[in-house]
Amino acid sequence: MEFKSMEELVIQKYKEDEQVMIQLFAAWCINHDLNPNELYSRAYPEQQANPSLQKVLNEMDEMETIEIGNETMIDVLQMFGNDDLAFIVTDEIERISKTNS
């Protein structure tokens, strides 16, 4: 396989995996009655709305409901370098735990 083809393959795979991460984040938020856009904007206030997140949210009705564990969600976000978003999710997990206690 040519180097350029391998590089393109790696980039494509990363984009696909990133899409799955966004889907998991959106599903986790919805499962916890949270607004994914609001959490995203708290984590990244300097950024505009995320087009990939918007696309996923528009398609959520067509997707199966998936349960995502809290720790899994944090791990996935951190794996993709979304540490600020993982921090906000952690805050929400703590808030939800206090509310449910």
Short mmCIF file of C-alpha atoms in Angstrom, two decimals:
data_model
loop_
_atom_site.label_atom_id
_atom_site.label_comp_id
_atom_site.label_asym_id
_atom_site.label_seq_id
_atom_site.Cartn_x
_atom_site.Cartn_y
_atom_site.Cartn_z
CA MET A 1 0.00 0.00 0.00
CA GLU A 2 1.31 3.43 -0.87
CA PHE A 3 2.20 5.79 1.95
CA LYS A 4 -0.37 8.34 0.83
CA SER A 5 -3.08 5.68 0.72
CA MET A 6 -2.13 4.47 4.20
CA GLU A 7 -2.19 8.05 5.49
CA GLU A 8 -5.61 8.59 3.94
CA LEU A 9 -6.83 5.33 5.48
CA VAL A 10 -5.66 6.40 8.95
CA ILE A 11 -7.34 9.80 8.58
CA GLN A 12 -10.59 8.20 7.39
CA LYS A 13 -10.57 5.71 10.28
CA TYR A 14 -9.99 8.53 12.80
CA LYS A 15 -12.91 10.50 11.35
CA GLU A 16 -15.17 7.46 11.58
CA ASP A 17 -14.12 6.80 15.17
CA GLU A 18 -14.63 10.48 16.01
CA GLN A 19 -18.17 10.24 14.61
CA VAL A 20 -18.85 7.30 16.93
CA MET A 21 -17.52 9.35 19.87
CA ILE A 22 -19.93 12.17 18.98
CA GLN A 23 -22.82 9.70 18.75
CA LEU A 24 -21.94 8.26 22.15
CA PHE A 25 -21.72 11.73 23.69
CA ALA A 26 -25.09 12.76 22.25
CA ALA A 27 -26.72 9.52 23.40
CA TRP A 28 -25.19 9.83 26.88
CA CYS A 29 -26.53 13.38 27.19
CA ILE A 30 -30.01 12.42 26.02
CA ASN A 31 -30.06 9.40 28.36
CA HIS A 32 -29.37 11.80 31.24
CA ASP A 33 -31.80 14.51 30.08
CA LEU A 34 -28.93 16.87 29.28
CA ASN A 35 -28.55 19.19 26.32
CA PRO A 36 -25.46 18.12 24.32
CA ASN A 37 -25.11 21.57 22.74
CA GLU A 38 -25.15 23.27 26.14
CA LEU A 39 -22.48 20.94 27.56
CA TYR A 40 -20.35 21.35 24.44
CA SER A 41 -20.58 25.14 24.60
CA ARG A 42 -19.63 25.10 28.29
CA ALA A 43 -16.55 23.05 27.46
CA TYR A 44 -15.61 25.09 24.39
CA PRO A 45 -17.16 28.56 24.80
CA GLU A 46 -14.93 30.07 22.11
CA GLN A 47 -16.22 27.68 19.44
CA GLN A 48 -19.32 27.91 17.30
CA ALA A 49 -21.85 25.09 17.33
CA ASN A 50 -20.25 21.81 16.29
CA PRO A 51 -21.62 20.79 12.85
CA SER A 52 -20.87 17.11 13.47
CA LEU A 53 -22.79 17.21 16.75
CA GLN A 54 -25.70 18.96 15.03
CA LYS A 55 -25.78 16.28 12.34
CA VAL A 56 -25.81 13.50 14.94
CA LEU A 57 -28.58 15.21 16.91
CA ASN A 58 -30.68 15.55 13.77
CA GLU A 59 -30.29 11.82 13.16
CA MET A 60 -30.89 10.68 16.76
CA ASP A 61 -34.52 9.73 16.11
CA GLU A 62 -33.33 7.15 13.59
CA MET A 63 -30.75 5.62 15.95
CA GLU A 64 -31.20 2.90 18.49
CA THR A 65 -31.00 3.90 22.12
CA ILE A 66 -27.66 2.92 23.59
CA GLU A 67 -26.64 2.92 27.22
CA ILE A 68 -23.19 4.35 27.89
CA GLY A 69 -21.58 4.08 31.29
CA ASN A 70 -20.30 7.27 32.87
CA GLU A 71 -16.69 6.11 33.07
CA THR A 72 -16.82 4.85 29.49
CA MET A 73 -18.06 8.24 28.32
CA ILE A 74 -15.26 10.05 30.10
CA ASP A 75 -12.65 7.59 28.77
CA VAL A 76 -13.88 7.96 25.18
CA LEU A 77 -13.84 11.76 25.37
CA GLN A 78 -10.33 11.76 26.80
CA MET A 79 -9.13 9.29 24.19
CA PHE A 80 -10.04 11.85 21.53
CA GLY A 81 -8.44 14.72 23.42
CA ASN A 82 -11.72 16.25 24.55
CA ASP A 83 -10.46 16.80 28.07
CA ASP A 84 -12.49 19.98 28.58
CA LEU A 85 -15.68 18.18 27.60
CA ALA A 86 -14.74 15.21 29.80
CA PHE A 87 -14.35 17.67 32.70
CA ILE A 88 -17.87 19.08 32.09
CA VAL A 89 -19.29 15.54 31.83
CA THR A 90 -17.59 14.67 35.12
CA ASP A 91 -19.22 17.72 36.75
CA GLU A 92 -22.60 16.61 35.43
CA ILE A 93 -22.08 13.06 36.70
CA GLU A 94 -21.33 14.45 40.16
CA ARG A 95 -24.37 16.73 40.02
CA ILE A 96 -26.61 13.83 38.92
CA SER A 97 -25.21 11.60 41.69
CA LYS A 98 -25.95 14.26 44.33
CA THR A 99 -29.47 14.76 42.97
CA ASN A 100 -30.16 11.00 43.03
CA SER A 101 -28.83 10.58 46.59
#
